[in-house]
Amino acid sequence: MTRPRILVVGAGFAGVACVRRLERKLAPTEADVTLVTPQSYQLYLPLLPQVASGVLTPQSIALSLRRSKKYRTRIIPGGAIGVDLKSKVCVVQTITDKIVDEPYDYIVLAPGSVTRTFDIPGLTEHAFGMKTLAEAAYVRDHVIAQLDLADASDDPAERAARLQFVVVGGGYAGTETAACLQRLTHAAVQRYPRLDPGLIKWHLIDIAPKLMPELGEKLGRSAQEILGRRGIQVSLGVSIDKAGAEEVTFTDGRVVPTHTLIWTAGVVASPLIGTLGAETVRGRLAVTPEMCLPGHDGVFALGDSAAVPDLAKGDGAVCPPTAQHAMRQGKSVADNVIATLRGTPMRPYVHRDLGLVVDLGGKDAVSKPLGIELRGVPAQAVARGYHWSALRTNVAKARVMTNWLLNAVAGDDFVRTGFQARKPARLKDFEFTDAYLTPEQVRARVEGGTVDSP
């Protein structure tokens, strides 16, 4: 008899935690485990702004999935673009654009999320994202390039435009991105004697009335004051009306000459969820507290793409799309898959939130561990301590700690790597959201019919 086939989609916090738990708890003869992911690493997403600012190297937060010889999971290098729940087939597009059908007996859907965008003229053509390692590396090169180009220009208008930077999104990603990159430009401009530091202007805007409301009134205000002291102009209740190659128009009518628009205004569930034809809650797959898809045996979903009930809060709340929940959901769903295989009862997912940390670079941070409000150095110690301890491998911990110490002592050389030199790349070029099939295309493919290109 063939062994049961367990297919895990996604190598984020949820997917990797699930795979590692399955490998530890399942005997090799009990099941075959397969992981679908475009990259052979797990990205530690919360530290991405520090890669963009040069505090950390890209390799330090890309945790290899192949480092240990004990791991036996088969990895398919590609992305899932459709799932046929009836036939139990996942359609995968490999990194060479080959389309393959992967059958399964049990599937764990942890495809994560993509950047949320709106129908704003010019947004996807001219904005940068901050969701992938490639985007962080590209943004760093781009920001340093603006300093180089401004230094070389004799046109005052061009200089001013290249030294203005706009970040959209007042959540954790946007706030940390603006804070870290502002520190980068503030330090780098000292190497450019022809540039007036006063010309460098950072704008952080968000349509919400408060900055990071999850932190509470006091800490949110503290974070805004820290950004203000650094010269970052924070505008709330404001968004983008249209974006161009050399200017951005705000919804309050202001026109800001700039060559740098960074969009971090939230995330939405992976488009893969739309191929299932199943019930969703605000775009996330509706699942039970055991993270099962109702009406479909052997289908589990978790992480950013699933509306997992938050039993610790109650009142119909769902777990927020955070790394903290994703890692714990991954372990819990692995236990439930094993329970299903062995015919034992499944357990619901329950986890009380441990708090929030926001690293604003240097000695600046705000944190709320276990409800305790912290600012400054104590908050920074908690923020970095939490991130460091959450890194999955000792090698990654060593690299990150070494990077932090080296940056603190020696600073940055502000070197451009030439990543995708001379080839412009924006939001639409990194996340490949146009690759997914419709439910009808998935059925047609699985049933042997012709499928038009997505």
JSON list of N, CA and C in Angstrom, two decimals, residues 191-242:
[
{"chain": "A", "resi": 191, "resn": "ARG", "atom": "N", "xyz": [28.38, 61.27, 3.80]},
{"chain": "A", "resi": 191, "resn": "ARG", "atom": "CA", "xyz": [29.41, 60.92, 2.80]},
{"chain": "A", "resi": 191, "resn": "ARG", "atom": "C", "xyz": [29.24, 61.72, 1.51]},
{"chain": "A", "resi": 192, "resn": "TYR", "atom": "N", "xyz": [28.25, 62.60, 1.47]},
{"chain": "A", "resi": 192, "resn": "TYR", "atom": "CA", "xyz": [27.97, 63.38, 0.26]},
{"chain": "A", "resi": 192, "resn": "TYR", "atom": "C", "xyz": [28.10, 64.87, 0.60]},
{"chain": "A", "resi": 193, "resn": "PRO", "atom": "N", "xyz": [29.31, 65.44, 0.58]},
{"chain": "A", "resi": 193, "resn": "PRO", "atom": "CA", "xyz": [29.50, 66.84, 0.99]},
{"chain": "A", "resi": 193, "resn": "PRO", "atom": "C", "xyz": [28.77, 67.85, 0.11]},
{"chain": "A", "resi": 194, "resn": "ARG", "atom": "N", "xyz": [28.40, 67.45, -1.12]},
{"chain": "A", "resi": 194, "resn": "ARG", "atom": "CA", "xyz": [27.70, 68.37, -2.02]},
{"chain": "A", "resi": 194, "resn": "ARG", "atom": "C", "xyz": [26.20, 68.43, -1.73]},
{"chain": "A", "resi": 195, "resn": "LEU", "atom": "N", "xyz": [25.70, 67.54, -0.88]},
{"chain": "A", "resi": 195, "resn": "LEU", "atom": "CA", "xyz": [24.26, 67.50, -0.62]},
{"chain": "A", "resi": 195, "resn": "LEU", "atom": "C", "xyz": [23.93, 68.19, 0.70]},
{"chain": "A", "resi": 196, "resn": "ASP", "atom": "N", "xyz": [22.85, 68.96, 0.69]},
{"chain": "A", "resi": 196, "resn": "ASP", "atom": "CA", "xyz": [22.35, 69.61, 1.90]},
{"chain": "A", "resi": 196, "resn": "ASP", "atom": "C", "xyz": [21.45, 68.60, 2.64]},
{"chain": "A", "resi": 197, "resn": "PRO", "atom": "N", "xyz": [21.83, 68.18, 3.85]},
{"chain": "A", "resi": 197, "resn": "PRO", "atom": "CA", "xyz": [21.01, 67.21, 4.59]},
{"chain": "A", "resi": 197, "resn": "PRO", "atom": "C", "xyz": [19.57, 67.67, 4.79]},
{"chain": "A", "resi": 198, "resn": "GLY", "atom": "N", "xyz": [19.36, 68.98, 4.79]},
{"chain": "A", "resi": 198, "resn": "GLY", "atom": "CA", "xyz": [18.01, 69.52, 4.98]},
{"chain": "A", "resi": 198, "resn": "GLY", "atom": "C", "xyz": [17.08, 69.21, 3.82]},
{"chain": "A", "resi": 199, "resn": "LEU", "atom": "N", "xyz": [17.64, 68.83, 2.67]},
{"chain": "A", "resi": 199, "resn": "LEU", "atom": "CA", "xyz": [16.80, 68.50, 1.51]},
{"chain": "A", "resi": 199, "resn": "LEU", "atom": "C", "xyz": [16.16, 67.11, 1.63]},
{"chain": "A", "resi": 200, "resn": "ILE", "atom": "N", "xyz": [16.74, 66.27, 2.47]},
{"chain": "A", "resi": 200, "resn": "ILE", "atom": "CA", "xyz": [16.20, 64.91, 2.62]},
{"chain": "A", "resi": 200, "resn": "ILE", "atom": "C", "xyz": [14.92, 64.96, 3.44]},
{"chain": "A", "resi": 201, "resn": "LYS", "atom": "N", "xyz": [13.84, 64.51, 2.85]},
{"chain": "A", "resi": 201, "resn": "LYS", "atom": "CA", "xyz": [12.54, 64.54, 3.52]},
{"chain": "A", "resi": 201, "resn": "LYS", "atom": "C", "xyz": [11.85, 63.18, 3.37]},
{"chain": "A", "resi": 202, "resn": "TRP", "atom": "N", "xyz": [11.39, 62.68, 4.50]},
{"chain": "A", "resi": 202, "resn": "TRP", "atom": "CA", "xyz": [10.64, 61.42, 4.52]},
{"chain": "A", "resi": 202, "resn": "TRP", "atom": "C", "xyz": [9.20, 61.70, 4.92]},
{"chain": "A", "resi": 203, "resn": "HIS", "atom": "N", "xyz": [8.27, 61.12, 4.18]},
{"chain": "A", "resi": 203, "resn": "HIS", "atom": "CA", "xyz": [6.84, 61.25, 4.47]},
{"chain": "A", "resi": 203, "resn": "HIS", "atom": "C", "xyz": [6.29, 59.86, 4.80]},
{"chain": "A", "resi": 204, "resn": "LEU", "atom": "N", "xyz": [5.57, 59.75, 5.91]},
{"chain": "A", "resi": 204, "resn": "LEU", "atom": "CA", "xyz": [4.85, 58.52, 6.25]},
{"chain": "A", "resi": 204, "resn": "LEU", "atom": "C", "xyz": [3.37, 58.87, 6.32]},
{"chain": "A", "resi": 205, "resn": "ILE", "atom": "N", "xyz": [2.57, 58.26, 5.46]},
{"chain": "A", "resi": 205, "resn": "ILE", "atom": "CA", "xyz": [1.15, 58.61, 5.43]},
{"chain": "A", "resi": 205, "resn": "ILE", "atom": "C", "xyz": [0.30, 57.36, 5.61]},
{"chain": "A", "resi": 206, "resn": "ASP", "atom": "N", "xyz": [-0.88, 57.55, 6.17]},
{"chain": "A", "resi": 206, "resn": "ASP", "atom": "CA", "xyz": [-1.80, 56.44, 6.34]},
{"chain": "A", "resi": 206, "resn": "ASP", "atom": "C", "xyz": [-3.23, 56.99, 6.42]},
{"chain": "A", "resi": 207, "resn": "ILE", "atom": "N", "xyz": [-4.16, 56.26, 5.85]},
{"chain": "A", "resi": 207, "resn": "ILE", "atom": "CA", "xyz": [-5.55, 56.71, 5.83]},
{"chain": "A", "resi": 207, "resn": "ILE", "atom": "C", "xyz": [-6.19, 56.61, 7.21]},
{"chain": "A", "resi": 208, "resn": "ALA", "atom": "N", "xyz": [-5.61, 55.79, 8.10]},
{"chain": "A", "resi": 208, "resn": "ALA", "atom": "CA", "xyz": [-6.16, 55.61, 9.44]},
{"chain": "A", "resi": 208, "resn": "ALA", "atom": "C", "xyz": [-5.91, 56.86, 10.29]},
{"chain": "A", "resi": 209, "resn": "PRO", "atom": "N", "xyz": [-6.73, 57.07, 11.32]},
{"chain": "A", "resi": 209, "resn": "PRO", "atom": "CA", "xyz": [-6.55, 58.26, 12.16]},
{"chain": "A", "resi": 209, "resn": "PRO", "atom": "C", "xyz": [-5.43, 58.15, 13.18]},
{"chain": "A", "resi": 210, "resn": "LYS", "atom": "N", "xyz": [-4.90, 56.92, 13.39]},
{"chain": "A", "resi": 210, "resn": "LYS", "atom": "CA", "xyz": [-3.84, 56.72, 14.38]},
{"chain": "A", "resi": 210, "resn": "LYS", "atom": "C", "xyz": [-2.73, 55.86, 13.80]},
{"chain": "A", "resi": 211, "resn": "LEU", "atom": "N", "xyz": [-1.53, 56.06, 14.31]},
{"chain": "A", "resi": 211, "resn": "LEU", "atom": "CA", "xyz": [-0.38, 55.26, 13.91]},
{"chain": "A", "resi": 211, "resn": "LEU", "atom": "C", "xyz": [-0.35, 53.99, 14.77]},
{"chain": "A", "resi": 212, "resn": "MET", "atom": "N", "xyz": [-0.29, 52.84, 14.13]},
{"chain": "A", "resi": 212, "resn": "MET", "atom": "CA", "xyz": [-0.24, 51.55, 14.81]},
{"chain": "A", "resi": 212, "resn": "MET", "atom": "C", "xyz": [-1.23, 51.49, 15.99]},
{"chain": "A", "resi": 213, "resn": "PRO", "atom": "N", "xyz": [-2.54, 51.53, 15.71]},
{"chain": "A", "resi": 213, "resn": "PRO", "atom": "CA", "xyz": [-3.53, 51.57, 16.80]},
{"chain": "A", "resi": 213, "resn": "PRO", "atom": "C", "xyz": [-3.47, 50.37, 17.74]},
{"chain": "A", "resi": 214, "resn": "GLU", "atom": "N", "xyz": [-2.93, 49.25, 17.28]},
{"chain": "A", "resi": 214, "resn": "GLU", "atom": "CA", "xyz": [-2.85, 48.05, 18.12]},
{"chain": "A", "resi": 214, "resn": "GLU", "atom": "C", "xyz": [-1.96, 48.28, 19.35]},
{"chain": "A", "resi": 215, "resn": "LEU", "atom": "N", "xyz": [-1.04, 49.26, 19.26]},
{"chain": "A", "resi": 215, "resn": "LEU", "atom": "CA", "xyz": [-0.14, 49.54, 20.37]},
{"chain": "A", "resi": 215, "resn": "LEU", "atom": "C", "xyz": [-0.83, 50.30, 21.49]},
{"chain": "A", "resi": 216, "resn": "GLY", "atom": "N", "xyz": [-1.96, 50.90, 21.20]},
{"chain": "A", "resi": 216, "resn": "GLY", "atom": "CA", "xyz": [-2.62, 51.74, 22.20]},
{"chain": "A", "resi": 216, "resn": "GLY", "atom": "C", "xyz": [-2.29, 53.20, 21.99]},
{"chain": "A", "resi": 217, "resn": "GLU", "atom": "N", "xyz": [-3.05, 54.05, 22.65]},
{"chain": "A", "resi": 217, "resn": "GLU", "atom": "CA", "xyz": [-2.93, 55.49, 22.47]},
{"chain": "A", "resi": 217, "resn": "GLU", "atom": "C", "xyz": [-1.54, 56.03, 22.83]},
{"chain": "A", "resi": 218, "resn": "LYS", "atom": "N", "xyz": [-1.03, 55.64, 24.01]},
{"chain": "A", "resi": 218, "resn": "LYS", "atom": "CA", "xyz": [0.23, 56.21, 24.49]},
{"chain": "A", "resi": 218, "resn": "LYS", "atom": "C", "xyz": [1.43, 55.77, 23.66]},
{"chain": "A", "resi": 219, "resn": "LEU", "atom": "N", "xyz": [1.55, 54.46, 23.41]},
{"chain": "A", "resi": 219, "resn": "LEU", "atom": "CA", "xyz": [2.71, 53.98, 22.65]},
{"chain": "A", "resi": 219, "resn": "LEU", "atom": "C", "xyz": [2.65, 54.46, 21.20]},
{"chain": "A", "resi": 220, "resn": "GLY", "atom": "N", "xyz": [1.45, 54.49, 20.63]},
{"chain": "A", "resi": 220, "resn": "GLY", "atom": "CA", "xyz": [1.31, 54.98, 19.26]},
{"chain": "A", "resi": 220, "resn": "GLY", "atom": "C", "xyz": [1.75, 56.43, 19.16]},
{"chain": "A", "resi": 221, "resn": "ARG", "atom": "N", "xyz": [1.38, 57.22, 20.16]},
{"chain": "A", "resi": 221, "resn": "ARG", "atom": "CA", "xyz": [1.80, 58.63, 20.17]},
{"chain": "A", "resi": 221, "resn": "ARG", "atom": "C", "xyz": [3.30, 58.75, 20.39]},
{"chain": "A", "resi": 222, "resn": "SER", "atom": "N", "xyz": [3.86, 57.87, 21.22]},
{"chain": "A", "resi": 222, "resn": "SER", "atom": "CA", "xyz": [5.32, 57.89, 21.45]},
{"chain": "A", "resi": 222, "resn": "SER", "atom": "C", "xyz": [6.07, 57.59, 20.16]},
{"chain": "A", "resi": 223, "resn": "ALA", "atom": "N", "xyz": [5.59, 56.59, 19.41]},
{"chain": "A", "resi": 223, "resn": "ALA", "atom": "CA", "xyz": [6.23, 56.25, 18.14]},
{"chain": "A", "resi": 223, "resn": "ALA", "atom": "C", "xyz": [6.17, 57.43, 17.18]},
{"chain": "A", "resi": 224, "resn": "GLN", "atom": "N", "xyz": [5.03, 58.10, 17.15]},
{"chain": "A", "resi": 224, "resn": "GLN", "atom": "CA", "xyz": [4.88, 59.25, 16.24]},
{"chain": "A", "resi": 224, "resn": "GLN", "atom": "C", "xyz": [5.81, 60.39, 16.66]},
{"chain": "A", "resi": 225, "resn": "GLU", "atom": "N", "xyz": [5.99, 60.58, 17.96]},
{"chain": "A", "resi": 225, "resn": "GLU", "atom": "CA", "xyz": [6.90, 61.64, 18.43]},
{"chain": "A", "resi": 225, "resn": "GLU", "atom": "C", "xyz": [8.35, 61.32, 18.07]},
{"chain": "A", "resi": 226, "resn": "ILE", "atom": "N", "xyz": [8.72, 60.04, 18.17]},
{"chain": "A", "resi": 226, "resn": "ILE", "atom": "CA", "xyz": [10.09, 59.64, 17.79]},
{"chain": "A", "resi": 226, "resn": "ILE", "atom": "C", "xyz": [10.34, 59.93, 16.32]},
{"chain": "A", "resi": 227, "resn": "LEU", "atom": "N", "xyz": [9.36, 59.57, 15.48]},
{"chain": "A", "resi": 227, "resn": "LEU", "atom": "CA", "xyz": [9.51, 59.83, 14.04]},
{"chain": "A", "resi": 227, "resn": "LEU", "atom": "C", "xyz": [9.57, 61.32, 13.77]},
{"chain": "A", "resi": 228, "resn": "GLY", "atom": "N", "xyz": [8.76, 62.09, 14.47]},
{"chain": "A", "resi": 228, "resn": "GLY", "atom": "CA", "xyz": [8.76, 63.53, 14.28]},
{"chain": "A", "resi": 228, "resn": "GLY", "atom": "C", "xyz": [10.09, 64.16, 14.65]},
{"chain": "A", "resi": 229, "resn": "ARG", "atom": "N", "xyz": [10.70, 63.70, 15.74]},
{"chain": "A", "resi": 229, "resn": "ARG", "atom": "CA", "xyz": [12.01, 64.23, 16.14]},
{"chain": "A", "resi": 229, "resn": "ARG", "atom": "C", "xyz": [13.07, 63.95, 15.09]},
{"chain": "A", "resi": 230, "resn": "ARG", "atom": "N", "xyz": [12.90, 62.86, 14.37]},
{"chain": "A", "resi": 230, "resn": "ARG", "atom": "CA", "xyz": [13.87, 62.53, 13.32]},
{"chain": "A", "resi": 230, "resn": "ARG", "atom": "C", "xyz": [13.60, 63.30, 12.02]},
{"chain": "A", "resi": 231, "resn": "GLY", "atom": "N", "xyz": [12.51, 64.02, 11.97]},
{"chain": "A", "resi": 231, "resn": "GLY", "atom": "CA", "xyz": [12.21, 64.77, 10.76]},
{"chain": "A", "resi": 231, "resn": "GLY", "atom": "C", "xyz": [11.29, 64.06, 9.79]},
{"chain": "A", "resi": 232, "resn": "ILE", "atom": "N", "xyz": [10.74, 62.92, 10.19]},
{"chain": "A", "resi": 232, "resn": "ILE", "atom": "CA", "xyz": [9.79, 62.21, 9.33]},
{"chain": "A", "resi": 232, "resn": "ILE", "atom": "C", "xyz": [8.42, 62.87, 9.47]},
{"chain": "A", "resi": 233, "resn": "GLN", "atom": "N", "xyz": [7.85, 63.32, 8.37]},
{"chain": "A", "resi": 233, "resn": "GLN", "atom": "CA", "xyz": [6.55, 63.97, 8.39]},
{"chain": "A", "resi": 233, "resn": "GLN", "atom": "C", "xyz": [5.45, 62.92, 8.34]},
{"chain": "A", "resi": 234, "resn": "VAL", "atom": "N", "xyz": [4.70, 62.79, 9.42]},
{"chain": "A", "resi": 234, "resn": "VAL", "atom": "CA", "xyz": [3.64, 61.80, 9.52]},
{"chain": "A", "resi": 234, "resn": "VAL", "atom": "C", "xyz": [2.30, 62.48, 9.22]},
{"chain": "A", "resi": 235, "resn": "SER", "atom": "N", "xyz": [1.59, 61.98, 8.22]},
{"chain": "A", "resi": 235, "resn": "SER", "atom": "CA", "xyz": [0.27, 62.52, 7.86]},
{"chain": "A", "resi": 235, "resn": "SER", "atom": "C", "xyz": [-0.75, 61.41, 7.97]},
{"chain": "A", "resi": 236, "resn": "LEU", "atom": "N", "xyz": [-1.72, 61.56, 8.86]},
{"chain": "A", "resi": 236, "resn": "LEU", "atom": "CA", "xyz": [-2.76, 60.56, 9.07]},
{"chain": "A", "resi": 236, "resn": "LEU", "atom": "C", "xyz": [-4.07, 61.04, 8.44]},
{"chain": "A", "resi": 237, "resn": "GLY", "atom": "N", "xyz": [-4.92, 60.08, 8.07]},
{"chain": "A", "resi": 237, "resn": "GLY", "atom": "CA", "xyz": [-6.15, 60.41, 7.36]},
{"chain": "A", "resi": 237, "resn": "GLY", "atom": "C", "xyz": [-5.89, 60.78, 5.92]},
{"chain": "A", "resi": 238, "resn": "VAL", "atom": "N", "xyz": [-4.72, 60.39, 5.41]},
{"chain": "A", "resi": 238, "resn": "VAL", "atom": "CA", "xyz": [-4.29, 60.75, 4.06]},
{"chain": "A", "resi": 238, "resn": "VAL", "atom": "C", "xyz": [-3.80, 59.51, 3.33]},
{"chain": "A", "resi": 239, "resn": "SER", "atom": "N", "xyz": [-4.09, 59.42, 2.04]},
{"chain": "A", "resi": 239, "resn": "SER", "atom": "CA", "xyz": [-3.55, 58.33, 1.22]},
{"chain": "A", "resi": 239, "resn": "SER", "atom": "C", "xyz": [-3.08, 58.89, -0.12]},
{"chain": "A", "resi": 240, "resn": "ILE", "atom": "N", "xyz": [-2.90, 58.00, -1.08]},
{"chain": "A", "resi": 240, "resn": "ILE", "atom": "CA", "xyz": [-2.41, 58.39, -2.40]},
{"chain": "A", "resi": 240, "resn": "ILE", "atom": "C", "xyz": [-3.59, 58.52, -3.37]},
{"chain": "A", "resi": 241, "resn": "ASP", "atom": "N", "xyz": [-3.63, 59.62, -4.10]},
{"chain": "A", "resi": 241, "resn": "ASP", "atom": "CA", "xyz": [-4.66, 59.81, -5.12]},
{"chain": "A", "resi": 241, "resn": "ASP", "atom": "C", "xyz": [-4.18, 59.28, -6.47]},
{"chain": "A", "resi": 242, "resn": "LYS", "atom": "N", "xyz": [-2.91, 59.52, -6.80]},
{"chain": "A", "resi": 242, "resn": "LYS", "atom": "CA", "xyz": [-2.30, 58.95, -8.00]},
{"chain": "A", "resi": 242, "resn": "LYS", "atom": "C", "xyz": [-0.79, 59.00, -7.86]}
]
